Each structure stands twice: as structure tokens, then as C-alpha cells.
């Protein structure tokens, strides 16, 4: 089910100048989930989105992308995915699901509203957006884990004569057919773009800086997400010692292909750095076959290619920087007002300032979003009810 969205330009003509219980910044999956939970809790809110449609980042993802987590544990609160959706939902079906979700709960984001600043005013918040100021008792920041592309500097990058782009601008392999392409970075995005390129007739090379944890999407038919959920119940140290043994049996020893594991254990890396392992959907098989090459870190980019840390050089027609993203919300807030971790915690509850969708756990980001959305809505409703009760109590 698709929604027809109003023209963002018409929406931005009207000034905000509103007072609401909750201002939600961002109408991606996290913002929609928070709004739906607040709707069910009977709490009023305003949902702000800087672009002209909900979940814009998901609609811009490269075409072949699927959820790496199962549909059973990736739906938003109250609404499971349709039964006819595949286990790993593709991009377009996920966008359809989000549109239907917004319609089901009558969520009407104010599009074209870029939030410039969120400042504390007494016991409430002032949210400065494109069309005016909004006063809110609570603010929920749902602007996205991957809001801003990261583009590290590389010596000689400006001299490269071929095409350069960040993975955020990659759509499909068609423009690169027959070309030699360097992918910088092997996270989930870099690994999957390399697979897409080789299947589209390109010759990809992945530059891997340091070590990388790699897991199959399923292990003996069981989704790796569910194995990760079970692993959280046991001691992290023991699980981190067992995983390499299990993964060598499942994927083979990958060091000979230039893929080394980090010294830090898989689960510990997730816990400390929110760095999810590469969930393999076919890239490793192509590396074994020699269709995808692996190179070490880049020492320098030249006019026609790159020199790597091992001293070897190669020529490329294009370079795709799969160098990650950052949330980007910190610039909205005063330096002395920083929220605690994603979800509900003492700091967030005290400030009335919540983050949602920034806890990239082994259990899956979307699953965490659903949990956080319900917790945030419950916390805001409880604080509202306590305030009302205090107001009507006799002095």
C-alpha cells in the first residue's frame, strides 16, 4: 500500500510556532515507530522530516539491498511484515511496508522541515526548524544511524582521473560494467556492492584496512541474527573464543585471501564500538573464485589508480568509498546538553531528550528500534500522567 505525500514546498510555507508534548526529528523507521507508539499511548506529537517523503534514506539505498535481519525480528511495533514477504525483505518492499505503517497509524510528518537546533528552555525544549520554532516538553531524535556519509582524506585522491563516489551515491552496477573498480572499505555495504559489481560485469577489488569479522547470513539454516540473540545469554569471553572456530568451519580460513580477523572478539567489538560484522550474502564465494580481489589499506591514490600498504600498485576506472556514515545529530544540541545512550535511561528521562535508532546491536538495529520506541512512549506517558496527578492533588 503506497501513500501519496503532499508537496514539501507547500508544507514549509506554513510556520510551525506550535506547542506539543513531543517533537520527533526524523521520519525514518525509528521516527515512525516512535510516533506509532506515542499514538497508541495517547500522547500528542509532531513528526518532522527534512525531505519530501518518509524514510528517504531507505529509498536511496542501492537497489539490491535486503534487510540482513529476518522479517520476524525486523518489523516495527504492532505490525508484523505481510506473510508473503520473503525472510529477508528487499528495499522496495520495506519502503512499501513503511508507507502502509504510516497510513495505518495516521502518521503525517511535516515534510521539508530541517531542524537546525534543539535548545533547552527551562523545563521544555525549543526546536528550531525551517518554517519556525516548535516548543516541546520532550524531544525524540530519530534522524538515523547513517545520516551523514564519511569521506576520509586519502593522499592523491584529487588527482584520480576516474569516477569517484561515496557508497551513499551507488545505485547499481550498470555504469561500471566492464570496468575495474576499487571499493574502499569492507563493511556490509562495501562487501555487498562488490558482489553487485561482479554480478553486473565489473572487476571489483576491495581495500580492507585492518581486520574484519565475517559471518554467514545463516548457519546451518539458522539466521545469524537468532544465533547472536542466543549468544547474548552466555559469557561474552567464551562466545568470542568459540565463534572463530565455528566460523572457520562455516566459511573456511580466510586469511589466505587477505581477510584477517581483528584481535578484538566479535561480540566485544559490537558492544564497545557498535561495529557489526560483515554478514556474507555471497561475497566470500566470489573472493574464493578470484572474481573479487582483496587488497590491503591504501597508501596513496594516483591519477590512474592506487598504491597499497604492501607497495603494490593497480589501475582502476572508478573508486567507491564505502567508508561509512555518522549519525550527525550532535551538531543540533548545545555542548553541555548531550543525551545518554539510545533508548530510555536516567539521563534521557530526566532531560526529556531521547535517542532512538542509534544502538547497533548483534540482535539487529530494527529490533532494537521497536524495543526503544515502546520504552520511550511508556516513559513519556508515565511522566505525563505523574505530572497530571500532581496538578490535581490538593495542596
mmCIF file of C-alpha atoms in Angstrom:
data_model
loop_
_atom_site.group_PDB
_atom_site.id
_atom_site.type_symbol
_atom_site.label_atom_id
_atom_site.label_comp_id
_atom_site.label_asym_id
_atom_site.label_seq_id
_atom_site.Cartn_x
_atom_site.Cartn_y
_atom_site.Cartn_z
ATOM 1 C CA UNK A 1 0.000 0.000 0.000
ATOM 2 C CA UNK A 2 1.519 3.323 -1.086
ATOM 3 C CA UNK A 3 0.922 6.793 0.274
ATOM 4 C CA UNK A 4 0.702 9.983 -1.755
ATOM 5 C CA UNK A 5 2.674 12.637 0.070
ATOM 6 C CA UNK A 6 1.910 16.373 -0.085
ATOM 7 C CA UNK A 7 4.283 18.761 -1.757
ATOM 8 C CA UNK A 8 7.022 19.633 0.747
ATOM 9 C CA UNK A 9 7.131 23.212 -0.573
ATOM 10 C CA UNK A 10 3.505 23.761 0.393
ATOM 11 C CA UNK A 11 4.165 22.399 3.861
ATOM 12 C CA UNK A 12 7.099 24.672 4.518
ATOM 13 C CA UNK A 13 5.063 27.770 3.712
ATOM 14 C CA UNK A 14 3.156 27.340 6.971
ATOM 15 C CA UNK A 15 5.052 28.303 10.097
ATOM 16 C CA UNK A 16 5.335 25.856 12.973
ATOM 17 C CA UNK A 17 5.049 28.034 16.085
ATOM 18 C CA UNK A 18 3.421 25.082 17.850
ATOM 19 C CA UNK A 19 3.436 23.648 21.344
ATOM 20 C CA UNK A 20 3.382 19.889 21.623
ATOM 21 C CA UNK A 21 4.204 17.194 24.097
ATOM 22 C CA UNK A 22 6.772 15.520 21.858
ATOM 23 C CA UNK A 23 8.796 16.625 18.840
ATOM 24 C CA UNK A 24 10.152 13.717 16.813
ATOM 25 C CA UNK A 25 13.052 14.542 14.493
ATOM 26 C CA UNK A 26 13.216 12.220 11.505
ATOM 27 C CA UNK A 27 10.536 10.108 9.788
ATOM 28 C CA UNK A 28 12.576 7.021 9.026
ATOM 29 C CA UNK A 29 11.803 3.648 10.640
ATOM 30 C CA UNK A 30 12.814 4.922 14.090
ATOM 31 C CA UNK A 31 10.711 8.091 13.876
ATOM 32 C CA UNK A 32 7.690 6.226 12.538
ATOM 33 C CA UNK A 33 7.977 3.575 15.261
ATOM 34 C CA UNK A 34 8.209 6.224 17.995
ATOM 35 C CA UNK A 35 5.240 8.101 16.551
ATOM 36 C CA UNK A 36 3.102 4.955 16.349
ATOM 37 C CA UNK A 37 3.879 4.056 19.972
ATOM 38 C CA UNK A 38 3.066 7.588 21.128
ATOM 39 C CA UNK A 39 -0.190 7.456 19.154
ATOM 40 C CA UNK A 40 -1.123 4.217 20.902
ATOM 41 C CA UNK A 41 -0.215 5.767 24.264
ATOM 42 C CA UNK A 42 -2.436 8.793 23.639
ATOM 43 C CA UNK A 43 0.451 11.286 23.628
ATOM 44 C CA UNK A 44 0.419 14.167 21.153
ATOM 45 C CA UNK A 45 3.464 14.711 18.946
ATOM 46 C CA UNK A 46 4.755 16.441 15.840
ATOM 47 C CA UNK A 47 6.908 14.466 13.415
ATOM 48 C CA UNK A 48 9.474 16.498 11.449
ATOM 49 C CA UNK A 49 11.227 15.257 8.310
ATOM 50 C CA UNK A 50 13.683 17.326 6.293
ATOM 51 C CA UNK A 51 12.950 15.606 2.989
ATOM 52 C CA UNK A 52 9.757 15.248 0.956
ATOM 53 C CA UNK A 53 8.850 11.697 1.952
ATOM 54 C CA UNK A 54 9.171 9.287 4.846
ATOM 55 C CA UNK A 55 12.223 7.022 5.151
ATOM 56 C CA UNK A 56 14.197 8.796 2.397
ATOM 57 C CA UNK A 57 17.467 7.064 3.259
ATOM 58 C CA UNK A 58 15.939 3.643 2.685
ATOM 59 C CA UNK A 59 14.589 4.659 -0.700
ATOM 60 C CA UNK A 60 18.070 5.811 -1.750
ATOM 61 C CA UNK A 61 19.837 2.584 -0.817
ATOM 62 C CA UNK A 62 21.460 0.644 -3.661
ATOM 63 C CA UNK A 63 18.870 -1.405 -5.485
ATOM 64 C CA UNK A 64 19.869 -4.920 -4.446
ATOM 65 C CA UNK A 65 19.897 -4.245 -0.708
ATOM 66 C CA UNK A 66 17.851 -6.515 1.567
ATOM 67 C CA UNK A 67 17.463 -6.466 5.322
ATOM 68 C CA UNK A 68 20.219 -8.591 6.825
ATOM 69 C CA UNK A 69 17.904 -9.494 9.699
ATOM 70 C CA UNK A 70 14.818 -11.693 9.406
ATOM 71 C CA UNK A 71 11.377 -10.221 8.916
ATOM 72 C CA UNK A 72 10.250 -11.892 12.152
ATOM 73 C CA UNK A 73 12.580 -9.687 14.190
ATOM 74 C CA UNK A 74 12.679 -6.590 11.972
ATOM 75 C CA UNK A 75 9.095 -5.306 11.910
ATOM 76 C CA UNK A 76 8.011 -2.150 13.717
ATOM 77 C CA UNK A 77 5.734 -2.198 16.789
ATOM 78 C CA UNK A 78 2.221 -3.641 16.423
ATOM 79 C CA UNK A 79 2.549 -4.532 12.709
ATOM 80 C CA UNK A 80 4.353 -7.681 11.504
ATOM 81 C CA UNK A 81 5.509 -7.904 7.907
ATOM 82 C CA UNK A 82 2.999 -9.463 5.485
ATOM 83 C CA UNK A 83 3.203 -13.260 5.318
ATOM 84 C CA UNK A 84 4.082 -13.233 1.632
ATOM 85 C CA UNK A 85 7.209 -11.098 2.210
ATOM 86 C CA UNK A 86 10.471 -13.095 1.949
ATOM 87 C CA UNK A 87 12.501 -13.866 5.077
ATOM 88 C CA UNK A 88 14.971 -11.085 4.193
ATOM 89 C CA UNK A 89 12.909 -8.134 2.999
ATOM 90 C CA UNK A 90 14.172 -6.226 -0.073
ATOM 91 C CA UNK A 91 14.445 -2.450 -0.189
ATOM 92 C CA UNK A 92 11.296 -1.698 -2.193
ATOM 93 C CA UNK A 93 9.043 -3.974 -0.131
ATOM 94 C CA UNK A 94 10.418 -2.432 3.048
ATOM 95 C CA UNK A 95 9.574 1.053 1.727
ATOM 96 C CA UNK A 96 6.038 -0.161 0.921
ATOM 97 C CA UNK A 97 5.746 -1.546 4.449
ATOM 98 C CA UNK A 98 6.801 1.789 5.959
ATOM 99 C CA UNK A 99 4.269 3.676 3.830
ATOM 100 C CA UNK A 100 1.481 1.340 4.927
ATOM 101 C CA UNK A 101 2.661 1.635 8.537
ATOM 102 C CA UNK A 102 2.439 5.431 8.435
ATOM 103 C CA UNK A 103 -1.031 5.253 6.941
ATOM 104 C CA UNK A 104 -2.249 2.710 9.483
ATOM 105 C CA UNK A 105 -1.424 4.991 12.419
ATOM 106 C CA UNK A 106 -2.314 8.214 10.586
ATOM 107 C CA UNK A 107 1.226 9.495 10.898
ATOM 108 C CA UNK A 108 1.565 12.722 8.960
ATOM 109 C CA UNK A 109 5.135 14.016 9.007
ATOM 110 C CA UNK A 110 5.759 17.683 8.335
ATOM 111 C CA UNK A 111 7.999 17.392 5.308
ATOM 112 C CA UNK A 112 10.650 19.891 4.271
ATOM 113 C CA UNK A 113 11.427 20.700 7.908
ATOM 114 C CA UNK A 114 15.167 20.741 8.547
ATOM 115 C CA UNK A 115 15.891 21.030 12.255
ATOM 116 C CA UNK A 116 18.727 23.485 12.859
ATOM 117 C CA UNK A 117 18.964 23.471 16.649
ATOM 118 C CA UNK A 118 17.443 21.916 19.756
ATOM 119 C CA UNK A 119 17.950 24.046 22.879
ATOM 120 C CA UNK A 120 16.808 23.772 26.472
ATOM 121 C CA UNK A 121 14.391 26.438 27.698
ATOM 122 C CA UNK A 122 13.549 25.942 31.348
ATOM 123 C CA UNK A 123 11.811 22.563 31.600
ATOM 124 C CA UNK A 124 10.964 22.319 27.908
ATOM 125 C CA UNK A 125 12.708 22.364 24.532
ATOM 126 C CA UNK A 126 12.857 24.806 21.653
ATOM 127 C CA UNK A 127 13.180 23.098 18.286
ATOM 128 C CA UNK A 128 14.201 25.491 15.518
ATOM 129 C CA UNK A 129 13.124 24.191 12.111
ATOM 130 C CA UNK A 130 12.798 25.502 8.570
ATOM 131 C CA UNK A 131 9.400 27.136 8.987
ATOM 132 C CA UNK A 132 9.609 28.296 12.562
ATOM 133 C CA UNK A 133 10.070 27.342 16.200
ATOM 134 C CA UNK A 134 8.416 24.465 17.997
ATOM 135 C CA UNK A 135 8.108 24.181 21.785
ATOM 136 C CA UNK A 136 8.031 20.641 23.157
ATOM 137 C CA UNK A 137 8.144 19.012 26.562
ATOM 138 C CA UNK A 138 10.099 16.098 25.086
ATOM 139 C CA UNK A 139 12.289 15.585 22.029
ATOM 140 C CA UNK A 140 12.913 12.259 20.303
ATOM 141 C CA UNK A 141 15.886 12.311 17.939
ATOM 142 C CA UNK A 142 15.338 9.706 15.216
ATOM 143 C CA UNK A 143 17.466 11.216 12.474
ATOM 144 C CA UNK A 144 19.177 7.950 11.558
ATOM 145 C CA UNK A 145 22.313 5.982 12.359
ATOM 146 C CA UNK A 146 23.637 6.589 8.826
ATOM 147 C CA UNK A 147 22.684 10.238 8.401
ATOM 148 C CA UNK A 148 25.936 11.691 7.045
ATOM 149 C CA UNK A 149 28.426 9.960 4.717
ATOM 150 C CA UNK A 150 32.011 9.814 5.967
ATOM 151 C CA UNK A 151 34.702 10.564 3.396
ATOM 152 C CA UNK A 152 38.190 10.278 4.899
ATOM 153 C CA UNK A 153 41.015 12.054 3.139
ATOM 154 C CA UNK A 154 43.407 9.989 1.033
ATOM 155 C CA UNK A 155 46.693 11.287 -0.313
ATOM 156 C CA UNK A 156 46.397 11.987 -4.040
ATOM 157 C CA UNK A 157 42.610 11.455 -4.207
ATOM 158 C CA UNK A 158 42.047 14.718 -6.079
ATOM 159 C CA UNK A 159 44.424 13.601 -8.817
ATOM 160 C CA UNK A 160 42.404 10.487 -9.688
ATOM 161 C CA UNK A 161 41.053 10.843 -13.231
ATOM 162 C CA UNK A 162 38.308 8.233 -12.978
ATOM 163 C CA UNK A 163 34.918 8.354 -11.305
ATOM 164 C CA UNK A 164 34.839 8.814 -7.526
ATOM 165 C CA UNK A 165 31.762 8.418 -5.349
ATOM 166 C CA UNK A 166 30.678 7.512 -1.849
ATOM 167 C CA UNK A 167 28.667 4.329 -1.396
ATOM 168 C CA UNK A 168 25.686 6.541 -0.472
ATOM 169 C CA UNK A 169 25.509 7.523 -4.162
ATOM 170 C CA UNK A 170 25.830 3.994 -5.556
ATOM 171 C CA UNK A 171 22.629 2.549 -7.058
ATOM 172 C CA UNK A 172 23.558 -0.411 -9.275
ATOM 173 C CA UNK A 173 26.383 -1.928 -11.320
ATOM 174 C CA UNK A 174 25.231 -0.784 -14.764
ATOM 175 C CA UNK A 175 27.520 2.285 -15.067
ATOM 176 C CA UNK A 176 30.533 0.143 -14.101
ATOM 177 C CA UNK A 177 30.107 -2.864 -16.403
ATOM 178 C CA UNK A 178 33.449 -3.901 -17.862
ATOM 179 C CA UNK A 179 35.375 -1.558 -15.550
ATOM 180 C CA UNK A 180 37.953 -2.137 -12.847
ATOM 181 C CA UNK A 181 36.510 -0.719 -9.610
ATOM 182 C CA UNK A 182 38.185 -0.187 -6.239
ATOM 183 C CA UNK A 183 35.889 -0.377 -3.212
ATOM 184 C CA UNK A 184 37.434 1.278 -0.169
ATOM 185 C CA UNK A 185 36.230 -0.433 2.993
ATOM 186 C CA UNK A 186 34.730 -3.831 3.736
ATOM 187 C CA UNK A 187 31.727 -3.337 5.931
ATOM 188 C CA UNK A 188 28.374 -4.761 4.927
ATOM 189 C CA UNK A 189 27.908 -2.050 2.307
ATOM 190 C CA UNK A 190 31.330 -2.460 0.707
ATOM 191 C CA UNK A 191 31.055 -6.258 0.615
ATOM 192 C CA UNK A 192 27.608 -6.195 -0.967
ATOM 193 C CA UNK A 193 28.492 -3.520 -3.516
ATOM 194 C CA UNK A 194 31.481 -5.644 -4.570
ATOM 195 C CA UNK A 195 29.139 -8.600 -5.086
ATOM 196 C CA UNK A 196 26.704 -6.446 -7.048
ATOM 197 C CA UNK A 197 29.528 -5.156 -9.245
ATOM 198 C CA UNK A 198 30.926 -8.575 -10.095
ATOM 199 C CA UNK A 199 27.462 -9.887 -10.927
ATOM 200 C CA UNK A 200 26.997 -6.813 -13.133
ATOM 201 C CA UNK A 201 30.127 -7.446 -15.177
ATOM 202 C CA UNK A 202 32.655 -5.245 -13.354
ATOM 203 C CA UNK A 203 36.037 -6.256 -11.902
ATOM 204 C CA UNK A 204 35.981 -5.205 -8.224
ATOM 205 C CA UNK A 205 38.813 -5.009 -5.714
ATOM 206 C CA UNK A 206 38.094 -4.398 -2.021
ATOM 207 C CA UNK A 207 40.657 -2.485 0.032
ATOM 208 C CA UNK A 208 40.472 -3.806 3.602
ATOM 209 C CA UNK A 209 42.007 -1.765 6.374
ATOM 210 C CA UNK A 210 42.889 -3.909 9.397
ATOM 211 C CA UNK A 211 40.845 -6.919 10.381
ATOM 212 C CA UNK A 212 37.216 -7.722 9.711
ATOM 213 C CA UNK A 213 34.779 -10.146 11.300
ATOM 214 C CA UNK A 214 32.692 -12.036 8.735
ATOM 215 C CA UNK A 215 29.691 -14.259 9.436
ATOM 216 C CA UNK A 216 27.313 -16.133 7.115
ATOM 217 C CA UNK A 217 23.762 -14.794 6.944
ATOM 218 C CA UNK A 218 22.612 -18.247 8.060
ATOM 219 C CA UNK A 219 24.450 -21.001 9.872
ATOM 220 C CA UNK A 220 23.039 -24.496 9.223
ATOM 221 C CA UNK A 221 19.783 -22.847 8.149
ATOM 222 C CA UNK A 222 19.509 -20.719 11.304
ATOM 223 C CA UNK A 223 19.645 -16.920 10.784
ATOM 224 C CA UNK A 224 22.826 -15.481 12.265
ATOM 225 C CA UNK A 225 20.657 -12.846 13.968
ATOM 226 C CA UNK A 226 18.997 -15.561 16.071
ATOM 227 C CA UNK A 227 22.377 -17.091 16.904
ATOM 228 C CA UNK A 228 23.543 -13.655 18.015
ATOM 229 C CA UNK A 229 20.450 -13.260 20.201
ATOM 230 C CA UNK A 230 21.159 -16.605 21.844
ATOM 231 C CA UNK A 231 24.844 -15.737 22.273
ATOM 232 C CA UNK A 232 23.942 -12.729 24.398
ATOM 233 C CA UNK A 233 22.723 -15.107 27.085
ATOM 234 C CA UNK A 234 26.177 -16.628 27.548
ATOM 235 C CA UNK A 235 29.513 -15.180 28.701
ATOM 236 C CA UNK A 236 30.933 -12.839 26.055
ATOM 237 C CA UNK A 237 34.503 -14.056 26.541
ATOM 238 C CA UNK A 238 33.581 -17.701 25.940
ATOM 239 C CA UNK A 239 31.432 -16.909 22.911
ATOM 240 C CA UNK A 240 34.181 -14.757 21.397
ATOM 241 C CA UNK A 241 36.554 -17.716 21.775
ATOM 242 C CA UNK A 242 34.102 -20.154 20.165
ATOM 243 C CA UNK A 243 32.953 -18.031 17.217
ATOM 244 C CA UNK A 244 36.245 -18.158 15.258
ATOM 245 C CA UNK A 245 36.236 -21.964 15.423
ATOM 246 C CA UNK A 246 32.632 -22.191 14.237
ATOM 247 C CA UNK A 247 33.110 -19.576 11.519
ATOM 248 C CA UNK A 248 36.235 -21.271 10.147
ATOM 249 C CA UNK A 249 34.148 -24.415 9.695
ATOM 250 C CA UNK A 250 31.349 -22.452 8.009
ATOM 251 C CA UNK A 251 33.370 -20.092 5.782
ATOM 252 C CA UNK A 252 36.831 -21.634 5.713
ATOM 253 C CA UNK A 253 40.032 -19.948 6.798
ATOM 254 C CA UNK A 254 40.010 -16.579 5.053
ATOM 255 C CA UNK A 255 43.470 -15.287 5.957
ATOM 256 C CA UNK A 256 44.919 -16.650 2.723
ATOM 257 C CA UNK A 257 42.591 -14.343 0.796
ATOM 258 C CA UNK A 258 43.769 -11.276 2.745
ATOM 259 C CA UNK A 259 40.889 -11.256 5.227
ATOM 260 C CA UNK A 260 42.185 -11.291 8.804
ATOM 261 C CA UNK A 261 40.134 -11.160 11.952
ATOM 262 C CA UNK A 262 40.610 -8.287 14.409
ATOM 263 C CA UNK A 263 42.246 -9.113 17.730
ATOM 264 C CA UNK A 264 39.106 -7.856 19.438
ATOM 265 C CA UNK A 265 36.412 -10.538 19.654
ATOM 266 C CA UNK A 266 33.266 -10.308 17.532
ATOM 267 C CA UNK A 267 30.806 -9.680 20.371
ATOM 268 C CA UNK A 268 33.176 -7.389 22.235
ATOM 269 C CA UNK A 269 33.637 -5.269 19.108
ATOM 270 C CA UNK A 270 29.875 -4.897 18.761
ATOM 271 C CA UNK A 271 29.491 -3.985 22.434
ATOM 272 C CA UNK A 272 32.295 -1.413 22.508
ATOM 273 C CA UNK A 273 32.191 0.090 19.016
ATOM 274 C CA UNK A 274 28.722 -0.859 17.655
ATOM 275 C CA UNK A 275 30.612 -2.388 14.742
ATOM 276 C CA UNK A 276 28.508 -5.163 13.243
ATOM 277 C CA UNK A 277 30.360 -7.982 11.429
ATOM 278 C CA UNK A 278 30.070 -8.381 7.678
ATOM 279 C CA UNK A 279 27.046 -10.593 7.041
ATOM 280 C CA UNK A 280 28.026 -12.533 3.957
ATOM 281 C CA UNK A 281 25.434 -12.970 1.192
ATOM 282 C CA UNK A 282 27.796 -14.332 -1.465
ATOM 283 C CA UNK A 283 30.852 -12.081 -1.471
ATOM 284 C CA UNK A 284 33.153 -14.669 0.121
ATOM 285 C CA UNK A 285 32.407 -17.245 -2.573
ATOM 286 C CA UNK A 286 33.359 -14.712 -5.267
ATOM 287 C CA UNK A 287 36.565 -13.878 -3.384
ATOM 288 C CA UNK A 288 37.472 -17.564 -3.276
ATOM 289 C CA UNK A 289 36.806 -17.826 -7.010
ATOM 290 C CA UNK A 290 39.078 -14.846 -7.679
ATOM 291 C CA UNK A 291 36.243 -12.779 -9.172
ATOM 292 C CA UNK A 292 36.607 -10.235 -6.335
ATOM 293 C CA UNK A 293 40.147 -9.262 -5.346
ATOM 294 C CA UNK A 294 41.207 -8.193 -1.868
ATOM 295 C CA UNK A 295 43.887 -5.545 -1.291
ATOM 296 C CA UNK A 296 45.316 -4.035 1.923
ATOM 297 C CA UNK A 297 44.909 -0.450 3.079
ATOM 298 C CA UNK A 298 45.530 2.376 0.595
ATOM 299 C CA UNK A 299 48.834 4.219 0.898
ATOM 300 C CA UNK A 300 48.148 6.685 -1.911
ATOM 301 C CA UNK A 301 45.723 7.324 -4.747
ATOM 302 C CA UNK A 302 47.201 8.319 -8.092
ATOM 303 C CA UNK A 303 45.833 9.647 -11.356
ATOM 304 C CA UNK A 304 45.088 6.180 -12.694
ATOM 305 C CA UNK A 305 44.769 4.001 -9.603
ATOM 306 C CA UNK A 306 46.222 3.360 -6.174
ATOM 307 C CA UNK A 307 49.299 2.204 -4.298
ATOM 308 C CA UNK A 308 48.582 -0.080 -1.367
ATOM 309 C CA UNK A 309 50.250 -0.542 2.008
ATOM 310 C CA UNK A 310 52.154 -3.596 0.749
ATOM 311 C CA UNK A 311 53.736 -1.494 -2.020
ATOM 312 C CA UNK A 312 51.715 -2.971 -4.884
ATOM 313 C CA UNK A 313 50.008 -0.724 -7.417
ATOM 314 C CA UNK A 314 46.924 -1.235 -9.563
ATOM 315 C CA UNK A 315 44.905 0.815 -12.034
ATOM 316 C CA UNK A 316 41.191 1.478 -11.674
ATOM 317 C CA UNK A 317 38.441 3.113 -13.698
ATOM 318 C CA UNK A 318 36.414 4.084 -10.623
ATOM 319 C CA UNK A 319 36.698 4.249 -6.840
ATOM 320 C CA UNK A 320 33.735 3.742 -4.497
ATOM 321 C CA UNK A 321 34.304 4.868 -0.911
ATOM 322 C CA UNK A 322 32.359 2.518 1.384
ATOM 323 C CA UNK A 323 33.835 4.374 4.325
ATOM 324 C CA UNK A 324 30.752 4.559 6.495
ATOM 325 C CA UNK A 325 28.434 7.145 7.971
ATOM 326 C CA UNK A 326 27.886 9.068 11.182
ATOM 327 C CA UNK A 327 24.618 9.953 12.948
ATOM 328 C CA UNK A 328 25.110 13.723 12.723
ATOM 329 C CA UNK A 329 22.700 14.760 15.477
ATOM 330 C CA UNK A 330 25.346 16.136 17.847
ATOM 331 C CA UNK A 331 25.502 19.448 15.966
ATOM 332 C CA UNK A 332 21.858 20.137 16.830
ATOM 333 C CA UNK A 333 22.481 20.185 20.565
ATOM 334 C CA UNK A 334 24.248 22.513 22.943
ATOM 335 C CA UNK A 335 27.648 21.167 24.008
ATOM 336 C CA UNK A 336 26.503 20.917 27.632
ATOM 337 C CA UNK A 337 23.312 19.030 26.740
ATOM 338 C CA UNK A 338 24.147 15.575 25.480
ATOM 339 C CA UNK A 339 21.774 12.634 25.894
ATOM 340 C CA UNK A 340 22.787 9.258 27.226
ATOM 341 C CA UNK A 341 22.737 6.045 25.188
ATOM 342 C CA UNK A 342 19.984 5.225 22.705
ATOM 343 C CA UNK A 343 16.663 4.330 24.326
ATOM 344 C CA UNK A 344 15.373 5.097 27.806
ATOM 345 C CA UNK A 345 17.853 5.769 30.591
ATOM 346 C CA UNK A 346 18.014 8.016 33.628
ATOM 347 C CA UNK A 347 19.675 10.847 31.702
ATOM 348 C CA UNK A 348 17.150 10.732 28.837
ATOM 349 C CA UNK A 349 14.169 10.567 31.175
ATOM 350 C CA UNK A 350 15.456 13.458 33.274
ATOM 351 C CA UNK A 351 16.115 15.682 30.249
ATOM 352 C CA UNK A 352 13.112 14.626 28.228
ATOM 353 C CA UNK A 353 15.554 14.078 25.365
ATOM 354 C CA UNK A 354 15.644 10.614 23.800
ATOM 355 C CA UNK A 355 17.664 8.935 21.076
ATOM 356 C CA UNK A 356 16.202 6.087 19.044
ATOM 357 C CA UNK A 357 17.854 4.010 16.347
ATOM 358 C CA UNK A 358 21.470 4.507 17.357
ATOM 359 C CA UNK A 359 22.087 1.203 19.157
ATOM 360 C CA UNK A 360 23.520 -1.107 16.514
ATOM 361 C CA UNK A 361 23.351 -4.388 18.433
ATOM 362 C CA UNK A 362 24.000 -8.006 17.494
ATOM 363 C CA UNK A 363 20.245 -8.530 17.714
ATOM 364 C CA UNK A 364 19.581 -6.143 14.811
ATOM 365 C CA UNK A 365 19.049 -2.393 14.584
ATOM 366 C CA UNK A 366 15.364 -2.631 13.629
ATOM 367 C CA UNK A 367 14.605 -4.965 16.519
ATOM 368 C CA UNK A 368 16.267 -2.500 18.889
ATOM 369 C CA UNK A 369 14.250 0.347 17.351
ATOM 370 C CA UNK A 370 10.983 -1.430 18.169
ATOM 371 C CA UNK A 371 12.057 -2.031 21.761
ATOM 372 C CA UNK A 372 13.260 1.541 22.207
ATOM 373 C CA UNK A 373 10.108 3.050 20.663
ATOM 374 C CA UNK A 374 7.830 1.293 23.125
ATOM 375 C CA UNK A 375 10.088 2.149 26.069
ATOM 376 C CA UNK A 376 10.243 5.824 25.104
ATOM 377 C CA UNK A 377 6.483 6.093 24.645
ATOM 378 C CA UNK A 378 5.875 4.383 28.003
ATOM 379 C CA UNK A 379 8.343 6.688 29.761
ATOM 380 C CA UNK A 380 6.812 9.843 28.275
ATOM 381 C CA UNK A 381 3.253 8.666 29.052
ATOM 382 C CA UNK A 382 4.230 7.810 32.641
ATOM 383 C CA UNK A 383 5.866 11.195 33.204
ATOM 384 C CA UNK A 384 2.814 12.944 31.701
ATOM 385 C CA UNK A 385 0.437 11.012 33.948
ATOM 386 C CA UNK A 386 2.525 11.757 37.046
ATOM 387 C CA UNK A 387 2.524 15.456 36.188
ATOM 388 C CA UNK A 388 -1.259 15.485 35.755
ATOM 389 C CA UNK A 389 -1.751 13.644 39.017
ATOM 390 C CA UNK A 390 0.471 16.152 40.827
ATOM 391 C CA UNK A 391 -1.504 19.060 39.377
ATOM 392 C CA UNK A 392 -4.860 17.821 40.673
ATOM 393 C CA UNK A 393 -3.694 16.798 44.150
ATOM 394 C CA UNK A 394 -4.925 19.166 46.883
ATOM 395 C CA UNK A 395 -2.334 21.410 48.435
#
